[in-house]
Amino acid sequence: MLNHVAEGVLTHESEFIQTQATVVQGRDGVLLVDPGITRAEMADLAHDLRELGRPVVAAFSTHPDWDHVLWHPDLGDAPRYGTARGAASIREVLSMADWKEQIAEGLPPEYADDIPMELLGHITGLPEGTTHLPWDGPAVRILEHRAHAPGHAALLVEGSGVLVAGDMLSDILMPFLDLQADDPIGDYLAALDLFESVADDVAAVVPGHGSVGGAGELRPRIAQDRAYVEALRDGRTPDDSRIGPSAPLDWLVDVHDWQVQAIAERR
C-alpha cells in the first residue's frame, strides 16, 4: 500500500524493520528510491504504480547496503542511480566470486528465501560532484556524506520539502556507524550537520527504516542521533530509548555494545 507523505511523494513500508521505499511523481513516471525487500512486496509496489499509470522512469539507491540495492523485474528497467562511491562499493562486492554467499550470511532468515538477488546492485554511479538527480521530475538534491556506509546520500525533494534520509534519522534505530571508515564519529556528526543545514527546507523526513516524520520531527531526530554519537565519542552511556529496556528491537543492544567496543578500541 502506498502512503501519502507530501504533494507528489508517496512511501511503501516493508515488514522488515519498517523499511521505507519512496516514490516521487514526475512528468512521465516516478522516481523510486530504495524499493524494498521481498519479491512479494516489490511486485505489489509495481502493481500499485501500474494502477496509478505511473511507470518507474528512474531509481536511486541511497547507499550500497544489500537492503538498499535490490530490484524486481516487475519494476522495469529504468536507470538505477547512486553516488559514484556507493556504486563502486557495491561493484567491488559483486566482483567477488562468492558474493552471494557473503550477502546471504547477513540476510534475515525469516525473509531470506523471498529476497531477490538476481538484480541486486546494478547501480550506475553518478559523476562526482553531481548535485541533482538527472530525471524529468521535481528537482531532487543529492546530499552526499560519509556516515553509515561508503557513498551514502540523502535526497531532498525540493518542491515538496521531503528529505529521504537513507539509513539515518530513524525513530527505531540508533545510528549505525561505518566502523571501517577512518573517522566514523566525525563522519556521522558531519552528516548530521549537513541535514541541519537544510532543516528549514524540510517538511517531512523519510528514514530508511522507521516512521515517516513531519516537519517538527527533523531537528529532534538530529539532536537524538547527535547525542548518541557524542556519547560514543566521549565514552559515556547514551540516554537513548532505542537501546534501553523498551528498545523496539531486542538485537539493537548487541549492535550498540559492538559499536561501543569498536570505538573504545580506536580510542
PDB file of C-alpha atoms in Angstrom:
ATOM      1  CA  MET A   1       0.000   0.000   0.000  1.00  0.00           C
ATOM      2  CA  LEU A   2       1.258   3.463  -0.914  1.00  0.00           C
ATOM      3  CA  ASN A   3       1.120   6.149   1.762  1.00  0.00           C
ATOM      4  CA  HIS A   4       0.879   9.876   1.037  1.00  0.00           C
ATOM      5  CA  VAL A   5       3.718  11.942   2.551  1.00  0.00           C
ATOM      6  CA  ALA A   6       3.550  15.238   0.674  1.00  0.00           C
ATOM      7  CA  GLU A   7       2.425  16.578  -2.682  1.00  0.00           C
ATOM      8  CA  GLY A   8       3.779  14.155  -5.267  1.00  0.00           C
ATOM      9  CA  VAL A   9       5.625  11.949  -2.743  1.00  0.00           C
ATOM     10  CA  LEU A  10       4.488   8.522  -1.512  1.00  0.00           C
ATOM     11  CA  THR A  11       6.064   5.771   0.559  1.00  0.00           C
ATOM     12  CA  HIS A  12       5.747   1.995   0.743  1.00  0.00           C
ATOM     13  CA  GLU A  13       6.614   0.294   4.042  1.00  0.00           C
ATOM     14  CA  SER A  14       8.118  -3.186   4.273  1.00  0.00           C
ATOM     15  CA  GLU A  15       7.537  -5.574   7.162  1.00  0.00           C
ATOM     16  CA  PHE A  16      11.320  -5.903   7.575  1.00  0.00           C
ATOM     17  CA  ILE A  17      12.394  -3.244  10.108  1.00  0.00           C
ATOM     18  CA  GLN A  18       9.829  -0.800   8.671  1.00  0.00           C
ATOM     19  CA  THR A  19      11.931  -0.353   5.530  1.00  0.00           C
ATOM     20  CA  GLN A  20      10.669   2.659   3.599  1.00  0.00           C
ATOM     21  CA  ALA A  21      10.627   2.870  -0.196  1.00  0.00           C
ATOM     22  CA  THR A  22       9.956   6.358  -1.556  1.00  0.00           C
ATOM     23  CA  VAL A  23       8.087   7.265  -4.744  1.00  0.00           C
ATOM     24  CA  VAL A  24       8.412  10.749  -6.262  1.00  0.00           C
ATOM     25  CA  GLN A  25       5.999  11.556  -9.066  1.00  0.00           C
ATOM     26  CA  GLY A  26       7.428  13.146 -12.208  1.00  0.00           C
ATOM     27  CA  ARG A  27       6.069  14.190 -15.590  1.00  0.00           C
ATOM     28  CA  ASP A  28       6.030  10.789 -17.308  1.00  0.00           C
ATOM     29  CA  GLY A  29       6.575   8.419 -14.380  1.00  0.00           C
ATOM     30  CA  VAL A  30       8.131   8.114 -10.963  1.00  0.00           C
ATOM     31  CA  LEU A  31      11.477   8.117  -9.228  1.00  0.00           C
ATOM     32  CA  LEU A  32      11.763   5.088  -6.930  1.00  0.00           C
ATOM     33  CA  VAL A  33      14.211   5.262  -4.023  1.00  0.00           C
ATOM     34  CA  ASP A  34      15.326   2.109  -2.150  1.00  0.00           C
ATOM     35  CA  PRO A  35      12.479  -0.055  -3.484  1.00  0.00           C
ATOM     36  CA  GLY A  36      12.100  -2.664  -0.771  1.00  0.00           C
ATOM     37  CA  ILE A  37      12.983  -6.079   0.492  1.00  0.00           C
ATOM     38  CA  THR A  38      10.965  -9.086  -0.656  1.00  0.00           C
ATOM     39  CA  ARG A  39       9.810 -10.224  -4.083  1.00  0.00           C
ATOM     40  CA  ALA A  40       6.175 -10.065  -2.991  1.00  0.00           C
ATOM     41  CA  GLU A  41       6.455  -6.538  -1.634  1.00  0.00           C
ATOM     42  CA  MET A  42       8.209  -5.196  -4.715  1.00  0.00           C
ATOM     43  CA  ALA A  43       5.719  -6.929  -7.009  1.00  0.00           C
ATOM     44  CA  ASP A  44       2.894  -5.300  -5.009  1.00  0.00           C
ATOM     45  CA  LEU A  45       4.625  -1.934  -5.307  1.00  0.00           C
ATOM     46  CA  ALA A  46       4.960  -2.389  -9.077  1.00  0.00           C
ATOM     47  CA  HIS A  47       1.257  -3.314  -9.268  1.00  0.00           C
ATOM     48  CA  ASP A  48       0.225  -0.213  -7.308  1.00  0.00           C
ATOM     49  CA  LEU A  49       2.284   2.003  -9.630  1.00  0.00           C
ATOM     50  CA  ARG A  50       0.720   0.379 -12.692  1.00  0.00           C
ATOM     51  CA  GLU A  51      -2.710   1.024 -11.218  1.00  0.00           C
ATOM     52  CA  LEU A  52      -1.748   4.700 -10.960  1.00  0.00           C
ATOM     53  CA  GLY A  53      -0.477   4.634 -14.528  1.00  0.00           C
ATOM     54  CA  ARG A  54       2.961   5.732 -13.286  1.00  0.00           C
ATOM     55  CA  PRO A  55       5.884   3.610 -14.545  1.00  0.00           C
ATOM     56  CA  VAL A  56       9.278   3.786 -12.880  1.00  0.00           C
ATOM     57  CA  VAL A  57      11.459   6.053 -15.037  1.00  0.00           C
ATOM     58  CA  ALA A  58      14.400   6.448 -12.617  1.00  0.00           C
ATOM     59  CA  ALA A  59      15.617   4.898  -9.383  1.00  0.00           C
ATOM     60  CA  PHE A  60      18.158   5.741  -6.703  1.00  0.00           C
ATOM     61  CA  SER A  61      19.919   3.725  -4.025  1.00  0.00           C
ATOM     62  CA  THR A  62      20.871   5.826  -1.034  1.00  0.00           C
ATOM     63  CA  HIS A  63      23.799   3.548  -0.159  1.00  0.00           C
ATOM     64  CA  PRO A  64      25.307   0.143  -1.017  1.00  0.00           C
ATOM     65  CA  ASP A  65      23.952  -1.994   1.839  1.00  0.00           C
ATOM     66  CA  TRP A  66      22.187  -5.080   0.433  1.00  0.00           C
ATOM     67  CA  ASP A  67      18.707  -3.969   1.500  1.00  0.00           C
ATOM     68  CA  HIS A  68      19.011  -0.720  -0.469  1.00  0.00           C
ATOM     69  CA  VAL A  69      20.281  -2.100  -3.795  1.00  0.00           C
ATOM     70  CA  LEU A  70      17.541  -4.656  -4.531  1.00  0.00           C
ATOM     71  CA  TRP A  71      15.265  -4.731  -7.563  1.00  0.00           C
ATOM     72  CA  HIS A  72      12.419  -6.706  -9.131  1.00  0.00           C
ATOM     73  CA  PRO A  73      11.736  -7.306 -12.855  1.00  0.00           C
ATOM     74  CA  ASP A  74       8.166  -6.016 -12.497  1.00  0.00           C
ATOM     75  CA  LEU A  75       9.617  -2.571 -11.725  1.00  0.00           C
ATOM     76  CA  GLY A  76      11.037  -2.350 -15.239  1.00  0.00           C
ATOM     77  CA  ASP A  77      14.487  -1.438 -16.482  1.00  0.00           C
ATOM     78  CA  ALA A  78      14.766   2.243 -15.560  1.00  0.00           C
ATOM     79  CA  PRO A  79      18.262   3.579 -14.806  1.00  0.00           C
ATOM     80  CA  ARG A  80      19.197   2.891 -11.189  1.00  0.00           C
ATOM     81  CA  TYR A  81      21.491   5.594  -9.846  1.00  0.00           C
ATOM     82  CA  GLY A  82      23.693   6.002  -6.797  1.00  0.00           C
ATOM     83  CA  THR A  83      26.698   8.095  -5.887  1.00  0.00           C
ATOM     84  CA  ALA A  84      29.970   7.255  -7.611  1.00  0.00           C
ATOM     85  CA  ARG A  85      31.438   5.951  -4.365  1.00  0.00           C
ATOM     86  CA  GLY A  86      28.339   3.961  -3.473  1.00  0.00           C
ATOM     87  CA  ALA A  87      28.191   2.321  -6.900  1.00  0.00           C
ATOM     88  CA  ALA A  88      31.911   1.491  -6.741  1.00  0.00           C
ATOM     89  CA  SER A  89      31.433  -0.107  -3.334  1.00  0.00           C
ATOM     90  CA  ILE A  90      28.700  -2.491  -4.468  1.00  0.00           C
ATOM     91  CA  ARG A  91      30.595  -3.270  -7.694  1.00  0.00           C
ATOM     92  CA  GLU A  92      33.538  -4.349  -5.561  1.00  0.00           C
ATOM     93  CA  VAL A  93      31.270  -6.734  -3.660  1.00  0.00           C
ATOM     94  CA  LEU A  94      29.769  -8.144  -6.869  1.00  0.00           C
ATOM     95  CA  SER A  95      33.233  -8.736  -8.327  1.00  0.00           C
ATOM     96  CA  MET A  96      33.887 -11.409  -5.704  1.00  0.00           C
ATOM     97  CA  ALA A  97      33.180 -14.986  -6.764  1.00  0.00           C
ATOM     98  CA  ASP A  98      31.346 -15.738  -3.513  1.00  0.00           C
ATOM     99  CA  TRP A  99      29.354 -12.503  -3.246  1.00  0.00           C
ATOM    100  CA  LYS A 100      26.015 -14.308  -2.972  1.00  0.00           C
ATOM    101  CA  GLU A 101      27.289 -16.396  -0.067  1.00  0.00           C
ATOM    102  CA  GLN A 102      28.727 -13.307   1.657  1.00  0.00           C
ATOM    103  CA  ILE A 103      25.461 -11.397   1.413  1.00  0.00           C
ATOM    104  CA  ALA A 104      23.396 -14.441   2.380  1.00  0.00           C
ATOM    105  CA  GLU A 105      25.185 -14.534   5.737  1.00  0.00           C
ATOM    106  CA  GLY A 106      23.640 -11.181   6.656  1.00  0.00           C
ATOM    107  CA  LEU A 107      20.108 -11.799   5.416  1.00  0.00           C
ATOM    108  CA  PRO A 108      17.302 -12.099   7.970  1.00  0.00           C
ATOM    109  CA  PRO A 109      16.490 -15.838   7.957  1.00  0.00           C
ATOM    110  CA  GLU A 110      12.743 -15.279   8.081  1.00  0.00           C
ATOM    111  CA  TYR A 111      12.896 -13.373   4.760  1.00  0.00           C
ATOM    112  CA  ALA A 112      15.973 -14.867   3.076  1.00  0.00           C
ATOM    113  CA  ASP A 113      14.075 -17.117   0.648  1.00  0.00           C
ATOM    114  CA  ASP A 114      11.993 -14.208  -0.658  1.00  0.00           C
ATOM    115  CA  ILE A 115      14.767 -11.651  -1.222  1.00  0.00           C
ATOM    116  CA  PRO A 116      15.580 -11.274  -4.933  1.00  0.00           C
ATOM    117  CA  MET A 117      19.311 -11.448  -5.595  1.00  0.00           C
ATOM    118  CA  GLU A 118      19.260 -11.564  -9.403  1.00  0.00           C
ATOM    119  CA  LEU A 119      19.313  -7.782  -9.994  1.00  0.00           C
ATOM    120  CA  LEU A 120      20.997  -6.763  -6.741  1.00  0.00           C
ATOM    121  CA  GLY A 121      23.468  -3.922  -7.042  1.00  0.00           C
ATOM    122  CA  HIS A 122      23.045  -2.961 -10.708  1.00  0.00           C
ATOM    123  CA  ILE A 123      23.711   0.683  -9.865  1.00  0.00           C
ATOM    124  CA  THR A 124      25.031   3.425 -12.168  1.00  0.00           C
ATOM    125  CA  GLY A 125      27.300   5.823 -10.321  1.00  0.00           C
ATOM    126  CA  LEU A 126      26.634   9.499 -10.974  1.00  0.00           C
ATOM    127  CA  PRO A 127      29.679  11.678 -11.718  1.00  0.00           C
ATOM    128  CA  GLU A 128      31.494  13.031  -8.673  1.00  0.00           C
ATOM    129  CA  GLY A 129      30.025  16.354  -7.606  1.00  0.00           C
ATOM    130  CA  THR A 130      26.564  15.755  -9.088  1.00  0.00           C
ATOM    131  CA  THR A 131      24.197  17.921  -7.054  1.00  0.00           C
ATOM    132  CA  HIS A 132      20.815  16.981  -8.540  1.00  0.00           C
ATOM    133  CA  LEU A 133      19.336  13.745  -9.825  1.00  0.00           C
ATOM    134  CA  PRO A 134      19.092  13.589 -13.651  1.00  0.00           C
ATOM    135  CA  TRP A 135      15.436  12.904 -14.341  1.00  0.00           C
ATOM    136  CA  ASP A 136      12.297  14.557 -15.750  1.00  0.00           C
ATOM    137  CA  GLY A 137      10.602  15.433 -12.496  1.00  0.00           C
ATOM    138  CA  PRO A 138      10.811  17.732  -9.475  1.00  0.00           C
ATOM    139  CA  ALA A 139      14.301  18.923  -8.580  1.00  0.00           C
ATOM    140  CA  VAL A 140      15.894  16.345  -6.267  1.00  0.00           C
ATOM    141  CA  ARG A 141      19.047  17.491  -4.480  1.00  0.00           C
ATOM    142  CA  ILE A 142      21.712  14.907  -3.636  1.00  0.00           C
ATOM    143  CA  LEU A 143      23.222  15.314  -0.162  1.00  0.00           C
ATOM    144  CA  GLU A 144      26.228  13.016  -0.161  1.00  0.00           C
ATOM    145  CA  HIS A 145      28.141  12.320   3.046  1.00  0.00           C
ATOM    146  CA  ARG A 146      30.323   9.636   4.639  1.00  0.00           C
ATOM    147  CA  ALA A 147      28.154   8.446   7.525  1.00  0.00           C
ATOM    148  CA  HIS A 148      26.937   4.834   7.878  1.00  0.00           C
ATOM    149  CA  ALA A 149      28.235   3.479   4.543  1.00  0.00           C
ATOM    150  CA  PRO A 150      30.551   4.442   1.667  1.00  0.00           C
ATOM    151  CA  GLY A 151      28.891   6.850  -0.742  1.00  0.00           C
ATOM    152  CA  HIS A 152      25.780   7.327   1.358  1.00  0.00           C
ATOM    153  CA  ALA A 153      23.459  10.098   0.172  1.00  0.00           C
ATOM    154  CA  ALA A 154      20.177  11.576   1.274  1.00  0.00           C
ATOM    155  CA  LEU A 155      17.797  13.152  -1.241  1.00  0.00           C
ATOM    156  CA  LEU A 156      15.889  16.392  -0.756  1.00  0.00           C
ATOM    157  CA  VAL A 157      12.810  16.702  -2.973  1.00  0.00           C
ATOM    158  CA  GLU A 158      12.953  20.453  -3.215  1.00  0.00           C
ATOM    159  CA  GLY A 159       9.393  21.288  -4.245  1.00  0.00           C
ATOM    160  CA  SER A 160       7.693  19.277  -1.511  1.00  0.00           C
ATOM    161  CA  GLY A 161      10.428  19.504   1.123  1.00  0.00           C
ATOM    162  CA  VAL A 162      10.740  15.739   1.657  1.00  0.00           C
ATOM    163  CA  LEU A 163      14.116  14.539   2.958  1.00  0.00           C
ATOM    164  CA  VAL A 164      14.747  10.894   2.043  1.00  0.00           C
ATOM    165  CA  ALA A 165      17.416  10.105   4.618  1.00  0.00           C
ATOM    166  CA  GLY A 166      18.572   6.565   3.855  1.00  0.00           C
ATOM    167  CA  ASP A 167      19.765   4.717   6.949  1.00  0.00           C
ATOM    168  CA  MET A 168      19.756   7.759   9.210  1.00  0.00           C
ATOM    169  CA  LEU A 169      17.292   9.811  11.275  1.00  0.00           C
ATOM    170  CA  SER A 170      15.309   6.749  12.349  1.00  0.00           C
ATOM    171  CA  ASP A 171      12.928   6.721  15.275  1.00  0.00           C
ATOM    172  CA  ILE A 172      13.549   2.994  15.851  1.00  0.00           C
ATOM    173  CA  LEU A 173      17.271   2.524  15.058  1.00  0.00           C
ATOM    174  CA  MET A 174      20.111   4.369  16.730  1.00  0.00           C
ATOM    175  CA  PRO A 175      22.988   5.500  14.469  1.00  0.00           C
ATOM    176  CA  PHE A 176      24.890   2.636  12.854  1.00  0.00           C
ATOM    177  CA  LEU A 177      28.421   3.878  12.247  1.00  0.00           C
ATOM    178  CA  ASP A 178      30.698   2.852   9.388  1.00  0.00           C
ATOM    179  CA  LEU A 179      33.348   1.319  11.612  1.00  0.00           C
ATOM    180  CA  GLN A 180      35.583   0.598   8.605  1.00  0.00           C
ATOM    181  CA  ALA A 181      35.968   4.321   7.931  1.00  0.00           C
ATOM    182  CA  ASP A 182      38.947   6.369   9.091  1.00  0.00           C
ATOM    183  CA  ASP A 183      36.763   8.644  11.232  1.00  0.00           C
ATOM    184  CA  PRO A 184      33.315   7.096  11.816  1.00  0.00           C
ATOM    185  CA  ILE A 185      32.417   9.536  14.615  1.00  0.00           C
ATOM    186  CA  GLY A 186      33.461  12.626  12.680  1.00  0.00           C
ATOM    187  CA  ASP A 187      31.764  11.398   9.515  1.00  0.00           C
ATOM    188  CA  TYR A 188      28.482  10.865  11.298  1.00  0.00           C
ATOM    189  CA  LEU A 189      28.496  14.220  13.057  1.00  0.00           C
ATOM    190  CA  ALA A 190      29.334  15.971   9.783  1.00  0.00           C
ATOM    191  CA  ALA A 191      26.341  14.286   8.094  1.00  0.00           C
ATOM    192  CA  LEU A 192      24.039  15.434  10.885  1.00  0.00           C
ATOM    193  CA  ASP A 193      25.384  18.975  10.414  1.00  0.00           C
ATOM    194  CA  LEU A 194      24.580  18.658   6.708  1.00  0.00           C
ATOM    195  CA  PHE A 195      20.994  17.694   7.500  1.00  0.00           C
ATOM    196  CA  GLU A 196      20.690  20.583   9.944  1.00  0.00           C
ATOM    197  CA  SER A 197      21.840  22.983   7.226  1.00  0.00           C
ATOM    198  CA  VAL A 198      18.750  22.136   5.124  1.00  0.00           C
ATOM    199  CA  ALA A 199      16.290  21.743   8.011  1.00  0.00           C
ATOM    200  CA  ASP A 200      14.423  24.969   7.190  1.00  0.00           C
ATOM    201  CA  ASP A 201      13.552  23.471   3.779  1.00  0.00           C
ATOM    202  CA  VAL A 202      12.252  20.138   5.129  1.00  0.00           C
ATOM    203  CA  ALA A 203       8.551  19.412   5.612  1.00  0.00           C
ATOM    204  CA  ALA A 204       8.874  15.649   6.137  1.00  0.00           C
ATOM    205  CA  VAL A 205      11.654  13.137   6.711  1.00  0.00           C
ATOM    206  CA  VAL A 206      11.616   9.554   5.401  1.00  0.00           C
ATOM    207  CA  PRO A 207      14.168   7.296   7.143  1.00  0.00           C
ATOM    208  CA  GLY A 208      15.364   4.088   5.544  1.00  0.00           C
ATOM    209  CA  HIS A 209      13.834   2.219   8.482  1.00  0.00           C
ATOM    210  CA  GLY A 210      11.199   3.541  10.856  1.00  0.00           C
ATOM    211  CA  SER A 211       8.347   6.002  10.803  1.00  0.00           C
ATOM    212  CA  VAL A 212       7.978   8.944   8.472  1.00  0.00           C
ATOM    213  CA  GLY A 213       8.320  12.188  10.443  1.00  0.00           C
ATOM    214  CA  GLY A 214       6.687  15.564   9.966  1.00  0.00           C
ATOM    215  CA  ALA A 215       8.340  18.965   9.815  1.00  0.00           C
ATOM    216  CA  GLY A 216       8.654  19.235  13.572  1.00  0.00           C
ATOM    217  CA  GLU A 217      10.475  15.902  13.907  1.00  0.00           C
ATOM    218  CA  LEU A 218      13.621  16.503  11.872  1.00  0.00           C
ATOM    219  CA  ARG A 219      15.556  18.598  14.392  1.00  0.00           C
ATOM    220  CA  PRO A 220      14.665  16.351  17.373  1.00  0.00           C
ATOM    221  CA  ARG A 221      15.846  13.303  15.408  1.00  0.00           C
ATOM    222  CA  ILE A 222      19.093  15.083  14.527  1.00  0.00           C
ATOM    223  CA  ALA A 223      19.576  16.022  18.177  1.00  0.00           C
ATOM    224  CA  GLN A 224      18.881  12.476  19.392  1.00  0.00           C
ATOM    225  CA  ASP A 225      21.324  10.962  16.919  1.00  0.00           C
ATOM    226  CA  ARG A 226      23.966  13.590  17.709  1.00  0.00           C
ATOM    227  CA  ALA A 227      23.631  12.882  21.438  1.00  0.00           C
ATOM    228  CA  TYR A 228      24.104   9.148  20.799  1.00  0.00           C
ATOM    229  CA  VAL A 229      27.204   9.625  18.642  1.00  0.00           C
ATOM    230  CA  GLU A 230      28.761  12.155  21.027  1.00  0.00           C
ATOM    231  CA  ALA A 231      28.206   9.736  23.915  1.00  0.00           C
ATOM    232  CA  LEU A 232      30.086   7.035  21.985  1.00  0.00           C
ATOM    233  CA  ARG A 233      32.859   9.525  21.270  1.00  0.00           C
ATOM    234  CA  ASP A 234      33.159  10.523  24.929  1.00  0.00           C
ATOM    235  CA  GLY A 235      32.866   7.024  26.384  1.00  0.00           C
ATOM    236  CA  ARG A 236      29.516   7.750  28.044  1.00  0.00           C
ATOM    237  CA  THR A 237      26.379   5.611  28.138  1.00  0.00           C
ATOM    238  CA  PRO A 238      23.792   7.184  25.807  1.00  0.00           C
ATOM    239  CA  ASP A 239      20.411   8.087  27.242  1.00  0.00           C
ATOM    240  CA  ASP A 240      18.529   6.646  24.280  1.00  0.00           C
ATOM    241  CA  SER A 241      15.288   4.675  24.342  1.00  0.00           C
ATOM    242  CA  ARG A 242      16.289   2.833  21.167  1.00  0.00           C
ATOM    243  CA  ILE A 243      18.851   0.823  23.137  1.00  0.00           C
ATOM    244  CA  GLY A 244      17.107   0.758  26.506  1.00  0.00           C
ATOM    245  CA  PRO A 245      14.806  -1.819  28.125  1.00  0.00           C
ATOM    246  CA  SER A 246      11.979  -0.738  25.807  1.00  0.00           C
ATOM    247  CA  ALA A 247      14.091  -0.911  22.642  1.00  0.00           C
ATOM    248  CA  PRO A 248      11.868  -1.624  19.616  1.00  0.00           C
ATOM    249  CA  LEU A 249      14.193  -4.450  18.501  1.00  0.00           C
ATOM    250  CA  ASP A 250      15.983  -6.657  21.012  1.00  0.00           C
ATOM    251  CA  TRP A 251      19.136  -7.063  18.890  1.00  0.00           C
ATOM    252  CA  LEU A 252      19.856  -3.330  18.914  1.00  0.00           C
ATOM    253  CA  VAL A 253      21.512  -3.637  22.316  1.00  0.00           C
ATOM    254  CA  ASP A 254      24.021  -6.093  20.835  1.00  0.00           C
ATOM    255  CA  VAL A 255      24.789  -3.722  17.959  1.00  0.00           C
ATOM    256  CA  HIS A 256      25.231  -0.877  20.423  1.00  0.00           C
ATOM    257  CA  ASP A 257      27.610  -2.911  22.582  1.00  0.00           C
ATOM    258  CA  TRP A 258      29.625  -3.832  19.488  1.00  0.00           C
ATOM    259  CA  GLN A 259      29.908  -0.169  18.492  1.00  0.00           C
ATOM    260  CA  VAL A 260      30.963   0.819  21.999  1.00  0.00           C
ATOM    261  CA  GLN A 261      33.719  -1.794  21.959  1.00  0.00           C
ATOM    262  CA  ALA A 262      34.928  -0.814  18.484  1.00  0.00           C
ATOM    263  CA  ILE A 263      35.107   2.887  19.348  1.00  0.00           C
ATOM    264  CA  ALA A 264      36.839   2.130  22.655  1.00  0.00           C
ATOM    265  CA  GLU A 265      39.478   0.092  20.837  1.00  0.00           C
ATOM    266  CA  ARG A 266      40.109   3.010  18.469  1.00  0.00           C
ATOM    267  CA  ARG A 267      40.412   5.356  21.408  1.00  0.00           C
TER     268      ARG A 267
END
